[in-house]
mmCIF file of C-alpha atoms in Angstrom:
data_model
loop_
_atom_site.group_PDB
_atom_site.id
_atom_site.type_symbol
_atom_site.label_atom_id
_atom_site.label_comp_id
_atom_site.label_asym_id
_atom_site.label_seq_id
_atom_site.Cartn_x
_atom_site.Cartn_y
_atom_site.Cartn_z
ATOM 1 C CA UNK A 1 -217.580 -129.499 -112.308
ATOM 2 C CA UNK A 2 -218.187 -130.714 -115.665
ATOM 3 C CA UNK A 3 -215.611 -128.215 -117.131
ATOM 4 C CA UNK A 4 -212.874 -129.112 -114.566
ATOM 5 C CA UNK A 5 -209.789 -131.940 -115.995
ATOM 6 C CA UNK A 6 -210.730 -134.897 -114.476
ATOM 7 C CA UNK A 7 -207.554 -135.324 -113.139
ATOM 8 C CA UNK A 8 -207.819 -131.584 -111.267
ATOM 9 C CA UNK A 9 -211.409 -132.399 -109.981
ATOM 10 C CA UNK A 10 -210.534 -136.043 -108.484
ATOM 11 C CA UNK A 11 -206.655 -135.020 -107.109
ATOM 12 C CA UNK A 12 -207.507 -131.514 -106.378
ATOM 13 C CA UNK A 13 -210.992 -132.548 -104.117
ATOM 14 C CA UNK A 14 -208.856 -135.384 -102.517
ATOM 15 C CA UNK A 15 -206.044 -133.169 -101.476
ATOM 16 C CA UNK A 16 -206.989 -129.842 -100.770
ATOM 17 C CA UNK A 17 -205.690 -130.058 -96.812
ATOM 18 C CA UNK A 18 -202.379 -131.207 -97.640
ATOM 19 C CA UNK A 19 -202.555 -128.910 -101.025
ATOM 20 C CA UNK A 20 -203.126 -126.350 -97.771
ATOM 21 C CA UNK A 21 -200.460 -127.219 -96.054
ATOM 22 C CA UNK A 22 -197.352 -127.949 -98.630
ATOM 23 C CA UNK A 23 -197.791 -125.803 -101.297
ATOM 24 C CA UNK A 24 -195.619 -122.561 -100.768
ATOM 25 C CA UNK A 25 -197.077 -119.216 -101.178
ATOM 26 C CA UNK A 26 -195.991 -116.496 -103.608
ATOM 27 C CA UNK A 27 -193.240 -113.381 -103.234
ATOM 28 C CA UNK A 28 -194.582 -110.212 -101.841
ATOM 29 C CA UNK A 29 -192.310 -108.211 -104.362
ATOM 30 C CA UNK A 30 -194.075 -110.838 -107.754
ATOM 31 C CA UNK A 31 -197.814 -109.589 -106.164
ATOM 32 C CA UNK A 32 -196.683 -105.729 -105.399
ATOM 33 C CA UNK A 33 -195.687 -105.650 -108.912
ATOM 34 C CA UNK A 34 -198.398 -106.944 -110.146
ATOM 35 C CA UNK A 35 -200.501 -104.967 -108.113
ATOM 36 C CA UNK A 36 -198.494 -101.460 -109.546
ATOM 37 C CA UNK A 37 -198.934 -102.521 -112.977
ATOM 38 C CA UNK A 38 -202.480 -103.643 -112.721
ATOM 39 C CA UNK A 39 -203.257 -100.629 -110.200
ATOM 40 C CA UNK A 40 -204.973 -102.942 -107.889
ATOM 41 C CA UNK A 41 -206.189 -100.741 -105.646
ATOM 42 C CA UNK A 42 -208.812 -99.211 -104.005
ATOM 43 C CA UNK A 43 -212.526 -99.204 -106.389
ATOM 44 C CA UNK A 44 -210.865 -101.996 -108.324
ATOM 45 C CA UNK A 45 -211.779 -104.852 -108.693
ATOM 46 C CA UNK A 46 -209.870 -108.369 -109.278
ATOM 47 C CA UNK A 47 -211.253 -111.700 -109.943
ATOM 48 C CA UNK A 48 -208.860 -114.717 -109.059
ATOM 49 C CA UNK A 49 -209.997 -118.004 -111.058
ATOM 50 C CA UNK A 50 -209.415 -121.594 -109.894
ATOM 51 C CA UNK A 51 -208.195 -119.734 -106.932
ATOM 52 C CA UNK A 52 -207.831 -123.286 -104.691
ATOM 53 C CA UNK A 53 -207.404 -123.136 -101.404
ATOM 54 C CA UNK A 54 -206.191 -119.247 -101.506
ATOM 55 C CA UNK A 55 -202.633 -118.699 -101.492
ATOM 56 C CA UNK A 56 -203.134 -115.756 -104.409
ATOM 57 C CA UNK A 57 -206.287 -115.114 -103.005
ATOM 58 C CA UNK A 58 -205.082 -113.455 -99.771
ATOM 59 C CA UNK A 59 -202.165 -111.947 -100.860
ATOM 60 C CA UNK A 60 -204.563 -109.769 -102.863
ATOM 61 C CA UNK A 61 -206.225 -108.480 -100.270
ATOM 62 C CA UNK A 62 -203.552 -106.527 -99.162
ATOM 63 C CA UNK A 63 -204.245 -104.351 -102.204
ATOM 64 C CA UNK A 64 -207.460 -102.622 -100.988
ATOM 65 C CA UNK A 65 -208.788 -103.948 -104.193
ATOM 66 C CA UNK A 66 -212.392 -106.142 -104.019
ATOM 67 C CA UNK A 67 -211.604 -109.704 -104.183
ATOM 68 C CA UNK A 68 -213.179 -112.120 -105.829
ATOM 69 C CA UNK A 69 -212.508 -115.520 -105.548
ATOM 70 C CA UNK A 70 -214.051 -118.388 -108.599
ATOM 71 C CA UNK A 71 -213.477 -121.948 -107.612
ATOM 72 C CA UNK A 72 -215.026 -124.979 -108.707
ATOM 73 C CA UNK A 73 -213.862 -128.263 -106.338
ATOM 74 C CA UNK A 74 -216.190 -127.877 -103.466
ATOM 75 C CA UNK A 75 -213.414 -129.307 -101.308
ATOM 76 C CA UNK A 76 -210.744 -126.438 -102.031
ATOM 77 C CA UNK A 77 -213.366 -123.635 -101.906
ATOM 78 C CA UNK A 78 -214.181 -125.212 -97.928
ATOM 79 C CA UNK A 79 -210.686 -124.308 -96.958
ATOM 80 C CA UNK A 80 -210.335 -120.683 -99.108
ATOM 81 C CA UNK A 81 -213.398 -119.735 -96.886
ATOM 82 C CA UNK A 82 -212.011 -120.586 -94.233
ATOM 83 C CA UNK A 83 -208.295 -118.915 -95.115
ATOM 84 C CA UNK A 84 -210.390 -115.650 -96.439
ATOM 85 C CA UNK A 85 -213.556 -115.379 -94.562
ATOM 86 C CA UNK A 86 -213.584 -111.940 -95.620
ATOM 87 C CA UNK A 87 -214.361 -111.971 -99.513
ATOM 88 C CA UNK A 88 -217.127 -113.432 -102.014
ATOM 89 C CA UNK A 89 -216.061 -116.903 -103.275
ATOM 90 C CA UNK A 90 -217.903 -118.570 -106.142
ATOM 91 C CA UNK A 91 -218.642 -121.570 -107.799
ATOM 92 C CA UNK A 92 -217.410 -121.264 -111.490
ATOM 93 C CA UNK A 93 -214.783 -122.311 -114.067
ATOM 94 C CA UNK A 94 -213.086 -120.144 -116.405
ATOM 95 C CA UNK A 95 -215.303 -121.449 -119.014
ATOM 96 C CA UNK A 96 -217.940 -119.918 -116.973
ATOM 97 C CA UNK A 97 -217.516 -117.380 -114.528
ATOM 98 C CA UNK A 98 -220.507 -116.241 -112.553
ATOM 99 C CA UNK A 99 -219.909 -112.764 -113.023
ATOM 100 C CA UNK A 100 -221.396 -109.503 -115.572
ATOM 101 C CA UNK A 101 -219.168 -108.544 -118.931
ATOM 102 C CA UNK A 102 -216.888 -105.710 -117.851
ATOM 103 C CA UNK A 103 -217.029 -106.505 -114.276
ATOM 104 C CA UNK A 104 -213.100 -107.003 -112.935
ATOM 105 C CA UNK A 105 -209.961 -104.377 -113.557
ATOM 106 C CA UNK A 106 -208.155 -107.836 -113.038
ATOM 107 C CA UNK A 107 -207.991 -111.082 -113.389
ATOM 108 C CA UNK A 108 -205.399 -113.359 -111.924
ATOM 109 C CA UNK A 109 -204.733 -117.148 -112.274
ATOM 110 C CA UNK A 110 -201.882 -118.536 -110.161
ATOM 111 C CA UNK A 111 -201.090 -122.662 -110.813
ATOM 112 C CA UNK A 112 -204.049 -123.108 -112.866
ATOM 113 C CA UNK A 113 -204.211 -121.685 -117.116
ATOM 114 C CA UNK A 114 -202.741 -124.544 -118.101
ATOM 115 C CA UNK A 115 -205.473 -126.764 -116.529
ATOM 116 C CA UNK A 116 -208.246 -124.969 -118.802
ATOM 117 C CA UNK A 117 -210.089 -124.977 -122.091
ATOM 118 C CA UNK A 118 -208.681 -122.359 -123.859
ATOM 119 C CA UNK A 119 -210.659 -122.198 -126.477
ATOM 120 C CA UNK A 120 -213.276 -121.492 -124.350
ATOM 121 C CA UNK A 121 -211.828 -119.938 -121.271
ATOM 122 C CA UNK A 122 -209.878 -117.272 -123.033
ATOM 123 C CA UNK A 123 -213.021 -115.373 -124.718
ATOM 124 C CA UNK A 124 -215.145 -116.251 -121.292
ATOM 125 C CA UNK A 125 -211.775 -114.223 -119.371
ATOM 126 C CA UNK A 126 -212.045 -111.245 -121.860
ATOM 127 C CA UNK A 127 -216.078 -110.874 -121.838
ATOM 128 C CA UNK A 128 -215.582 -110.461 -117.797
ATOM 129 C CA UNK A 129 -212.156 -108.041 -118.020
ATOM 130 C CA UNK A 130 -212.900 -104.328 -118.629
ATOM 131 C CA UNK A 131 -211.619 -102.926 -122.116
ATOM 132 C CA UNK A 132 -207.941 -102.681 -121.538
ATOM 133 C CA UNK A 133 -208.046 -104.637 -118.139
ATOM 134 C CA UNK A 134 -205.203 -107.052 -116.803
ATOM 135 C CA UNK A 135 -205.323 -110.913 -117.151
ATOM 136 C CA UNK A 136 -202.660 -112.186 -114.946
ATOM 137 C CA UNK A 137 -200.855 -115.730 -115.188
ATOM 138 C CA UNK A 138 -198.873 -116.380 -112.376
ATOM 139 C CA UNK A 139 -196.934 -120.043 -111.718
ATOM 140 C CA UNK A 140 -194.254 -121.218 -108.546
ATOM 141 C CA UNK A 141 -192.775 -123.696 -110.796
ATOM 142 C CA UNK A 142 -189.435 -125.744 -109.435
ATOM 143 C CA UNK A 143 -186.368 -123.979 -109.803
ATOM 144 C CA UNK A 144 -184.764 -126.891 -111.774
ATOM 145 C CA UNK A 145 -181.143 -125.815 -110.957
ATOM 146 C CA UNK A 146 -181.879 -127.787 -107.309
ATOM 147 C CA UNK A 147 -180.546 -131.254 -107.143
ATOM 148 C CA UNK A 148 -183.994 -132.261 -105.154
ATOM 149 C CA UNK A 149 -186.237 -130.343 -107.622
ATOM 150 C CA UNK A 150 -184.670 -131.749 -110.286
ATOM 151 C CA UNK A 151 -184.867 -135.387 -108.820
ATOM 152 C CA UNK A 152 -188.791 -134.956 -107.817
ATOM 153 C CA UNK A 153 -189.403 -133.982 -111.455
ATOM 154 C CA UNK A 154 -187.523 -136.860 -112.753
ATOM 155 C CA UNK A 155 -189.633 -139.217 -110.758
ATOM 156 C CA UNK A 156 -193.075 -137.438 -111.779
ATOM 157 C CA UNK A 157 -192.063 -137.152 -115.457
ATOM 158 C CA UNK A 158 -192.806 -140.627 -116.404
ATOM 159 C CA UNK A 159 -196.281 -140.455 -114.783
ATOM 160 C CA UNK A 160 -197.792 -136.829 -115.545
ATOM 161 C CA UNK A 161 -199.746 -138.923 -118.507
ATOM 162 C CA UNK A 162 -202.609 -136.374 -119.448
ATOM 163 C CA UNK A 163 -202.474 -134.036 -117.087
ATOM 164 C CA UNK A 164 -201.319 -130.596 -118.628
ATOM 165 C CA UNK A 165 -197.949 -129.111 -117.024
ATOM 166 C CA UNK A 166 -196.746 -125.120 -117.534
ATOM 167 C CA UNK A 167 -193.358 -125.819 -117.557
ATOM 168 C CA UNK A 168 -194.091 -127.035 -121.324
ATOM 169 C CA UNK A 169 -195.573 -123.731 -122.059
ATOM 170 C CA UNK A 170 -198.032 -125.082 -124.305
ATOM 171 C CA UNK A 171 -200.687 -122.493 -122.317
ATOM 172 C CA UNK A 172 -198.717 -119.720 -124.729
ATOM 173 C CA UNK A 173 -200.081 -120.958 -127.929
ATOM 174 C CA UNK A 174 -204.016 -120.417 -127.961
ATOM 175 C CA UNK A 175 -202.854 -117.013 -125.728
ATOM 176 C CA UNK A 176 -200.537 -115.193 -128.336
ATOM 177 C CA UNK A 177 -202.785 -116.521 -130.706
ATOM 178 C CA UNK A 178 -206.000 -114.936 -129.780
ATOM 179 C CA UNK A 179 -206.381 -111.604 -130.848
ATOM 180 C CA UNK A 180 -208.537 -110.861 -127.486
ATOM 181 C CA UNK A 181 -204.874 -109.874 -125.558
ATOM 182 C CA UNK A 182 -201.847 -108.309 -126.491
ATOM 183 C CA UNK A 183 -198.966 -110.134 -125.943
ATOM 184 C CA UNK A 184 -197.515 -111.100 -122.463
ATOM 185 C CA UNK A 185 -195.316 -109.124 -120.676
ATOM 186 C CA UNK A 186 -193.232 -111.374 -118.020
ATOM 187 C CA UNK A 187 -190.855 -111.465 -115.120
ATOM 188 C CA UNK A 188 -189.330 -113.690 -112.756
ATOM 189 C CA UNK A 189 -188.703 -113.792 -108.944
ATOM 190 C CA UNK A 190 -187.855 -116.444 -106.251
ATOM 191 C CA UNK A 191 -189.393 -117.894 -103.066
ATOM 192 C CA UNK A 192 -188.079 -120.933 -101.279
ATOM 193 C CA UNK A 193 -189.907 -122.961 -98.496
ATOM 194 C CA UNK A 194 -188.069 -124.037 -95.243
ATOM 195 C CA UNK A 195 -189.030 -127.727 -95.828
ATOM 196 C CA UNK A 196 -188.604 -131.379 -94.117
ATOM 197 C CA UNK A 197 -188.347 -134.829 -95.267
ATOM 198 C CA UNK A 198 -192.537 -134.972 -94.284
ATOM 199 C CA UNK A 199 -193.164 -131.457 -96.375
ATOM 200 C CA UNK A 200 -191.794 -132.547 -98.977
ATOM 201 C CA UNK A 201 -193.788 -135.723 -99.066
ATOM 202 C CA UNK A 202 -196.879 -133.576 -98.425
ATOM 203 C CA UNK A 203 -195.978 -131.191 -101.625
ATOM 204 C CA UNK A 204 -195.557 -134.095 -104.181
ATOM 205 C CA UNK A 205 -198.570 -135.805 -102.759
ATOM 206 C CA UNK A 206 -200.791 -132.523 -103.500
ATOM 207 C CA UNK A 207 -199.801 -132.625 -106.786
ATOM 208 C CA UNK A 208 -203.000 -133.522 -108.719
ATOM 209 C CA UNK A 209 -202.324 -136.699 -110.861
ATOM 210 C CA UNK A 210 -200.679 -138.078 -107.521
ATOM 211 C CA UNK A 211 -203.667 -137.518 -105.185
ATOM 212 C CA UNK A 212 -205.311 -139.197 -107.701
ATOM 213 C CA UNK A 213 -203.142 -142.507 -107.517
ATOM 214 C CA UNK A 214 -204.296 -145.731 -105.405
ATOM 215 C CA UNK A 215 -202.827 -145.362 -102.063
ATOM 216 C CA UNK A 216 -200.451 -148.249 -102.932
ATOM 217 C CA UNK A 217 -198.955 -146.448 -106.435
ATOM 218 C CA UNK A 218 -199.088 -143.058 -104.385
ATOM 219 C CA UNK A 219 -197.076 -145.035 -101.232
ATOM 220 C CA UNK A 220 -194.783 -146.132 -103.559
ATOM 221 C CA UNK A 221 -193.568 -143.050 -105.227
ATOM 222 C CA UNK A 222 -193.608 -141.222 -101.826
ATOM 223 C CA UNK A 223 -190.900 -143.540 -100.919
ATOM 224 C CA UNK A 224 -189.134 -142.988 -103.756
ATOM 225 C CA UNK A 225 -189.666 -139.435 -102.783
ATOM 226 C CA UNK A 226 -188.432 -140.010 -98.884
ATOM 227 C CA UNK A 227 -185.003 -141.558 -100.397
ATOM 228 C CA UNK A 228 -184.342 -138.167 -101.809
ATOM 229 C CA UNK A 229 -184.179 -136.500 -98.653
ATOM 230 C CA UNK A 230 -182.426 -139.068 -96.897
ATOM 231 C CA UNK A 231 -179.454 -137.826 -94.185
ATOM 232 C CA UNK A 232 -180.511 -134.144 -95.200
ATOM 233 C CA UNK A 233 -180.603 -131.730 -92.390
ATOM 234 C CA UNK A 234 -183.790 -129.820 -92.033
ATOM 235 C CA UNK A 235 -185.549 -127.891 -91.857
ATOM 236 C CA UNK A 236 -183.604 -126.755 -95.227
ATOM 237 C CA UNK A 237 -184.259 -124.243 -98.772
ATOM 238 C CA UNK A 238 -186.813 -126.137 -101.157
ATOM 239 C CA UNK A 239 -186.067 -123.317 -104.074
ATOM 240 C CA UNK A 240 -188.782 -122.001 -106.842
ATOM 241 C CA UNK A 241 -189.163 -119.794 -109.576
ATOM 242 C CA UNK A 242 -192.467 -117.844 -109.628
ATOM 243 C CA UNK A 243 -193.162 -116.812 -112.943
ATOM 244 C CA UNK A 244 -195.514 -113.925 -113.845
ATOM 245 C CA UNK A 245 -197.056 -113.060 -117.134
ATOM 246 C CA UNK A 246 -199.428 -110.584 -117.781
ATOM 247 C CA UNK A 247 -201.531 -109.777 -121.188
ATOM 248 C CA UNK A 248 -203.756 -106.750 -121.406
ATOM 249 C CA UNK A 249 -207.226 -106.758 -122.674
ATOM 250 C CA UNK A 250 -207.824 -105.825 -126.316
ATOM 251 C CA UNK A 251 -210.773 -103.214 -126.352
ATOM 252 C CA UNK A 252 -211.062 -103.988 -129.991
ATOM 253 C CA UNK A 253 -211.696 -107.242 -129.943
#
């Protein structure tokens, strides 16, 4: 746990239930994409770091591919083996996976690069990728063009502090700098939750830096939260935009 943010490891091991139950999944045409440009398939193999609670994690199954979940907040990894019984979960970081050099066809990170050491994680991600294998980055971030999305992200703004955020794409600097991958190749697609008043509650209280709030700060911005949604009618569309980047393996490296 000692490579883990501080603000992932106390937020993420708090929350992982409601991080469970409010966070959305992703679109089944973003993974069979990824899964025909990868060739996730059967006799390959795809490791998904800081996998969570397994909302990538399963999806991948579906691709006959092994599966190989690395997670390191205990808490999260309780609830991925109980979501996916059926494949090998880990204890690691992406500054140390438990796994050979040259071991995974794949590897995919959904919600979680821009949590990591780069400097670190990005060579430790190449040593386990086979020469010209996939690293995939894949992010539901909120489609900013909804009035709610864009009012949740106004209150959170102000009180993100440290914790690192994707939408600032600072993740794409030590990435398209290394000369361990060739450069990204992205797309776009959209997913949107049936929410209520309470689901959205639970989504902004699984964010990280607000699990780790007191309960009074957290209470208070959860009202703020509530007054968003008041006189809505639910259940109704809670809109994102998955994003999907994916940088190939330099052999030469």
């Amino acid at each position: 746990m000692s490579d883990v943010h501080p603000v992932a490891a106390a937020g993420f091991g708090a929350a992982a239930d409601v991080y469970e139950r409010a966070r959305p999944s992703y679109p089944e045409e973003a993974v069979q994409w990824i899964a025909e440009r990868t060739r996730l398939e059967e006799g390959a193999t795809v490791v998904d770091v800081g996998a969570g609670t397994g909302k990538l994690t399963r999806l991948l199954v579906a691709t006959h591919a092994r599966v190989v979940a690395v997670e390191p907040v205990e808490a999260m990894r309780a609830v991925l083996l109980d979501r996916v019984p059926e494949i090998e979960v880990l204890d690691g970081t992406a500054e140390s996976i438990p796994l050979p050099d040259a071991s995974a066809d794949a590897i995919t990170v959904a919600q979680a690069f821009h949590w990591f050491d780069h400097e670190r994680a990005i060579p430790e991600l190449h040593r386990v990728l086979k020469p010209g294998g996939w690293l995939v980055l894949i992010w539901n971030s909120r489609d900013m063009n909804d009035p709610l999305q864009r009012g949740i992200e106004d209150l959170l703004a102000p009180l993100r502090d440290v914790a690192p955020y994707q939408l600032g794409e600072k993740w794409r600097e030590p990435l398209e700098a290394s000369a361990l991958f060739g450069p990204p190749e992205e797309a776009w697609f959209s997913i949107a939750q049936q929410m209520t008043a309470a689901g959205v509650g639970e989504r902004v209280a699984s964010t990280s830096f607000v699990a780790a709030m007191s309960p009074d700060e957290r209470a208070r911005l959860l009202e703020r939260v509530r007054q968003l949604t008041a006189g809505t009618d639910e259940p109704f569309a809670f809109p994102y935009v998955t994003e999907v980047y994916l940088a190939r393996s330099n052999a030469s490296a």
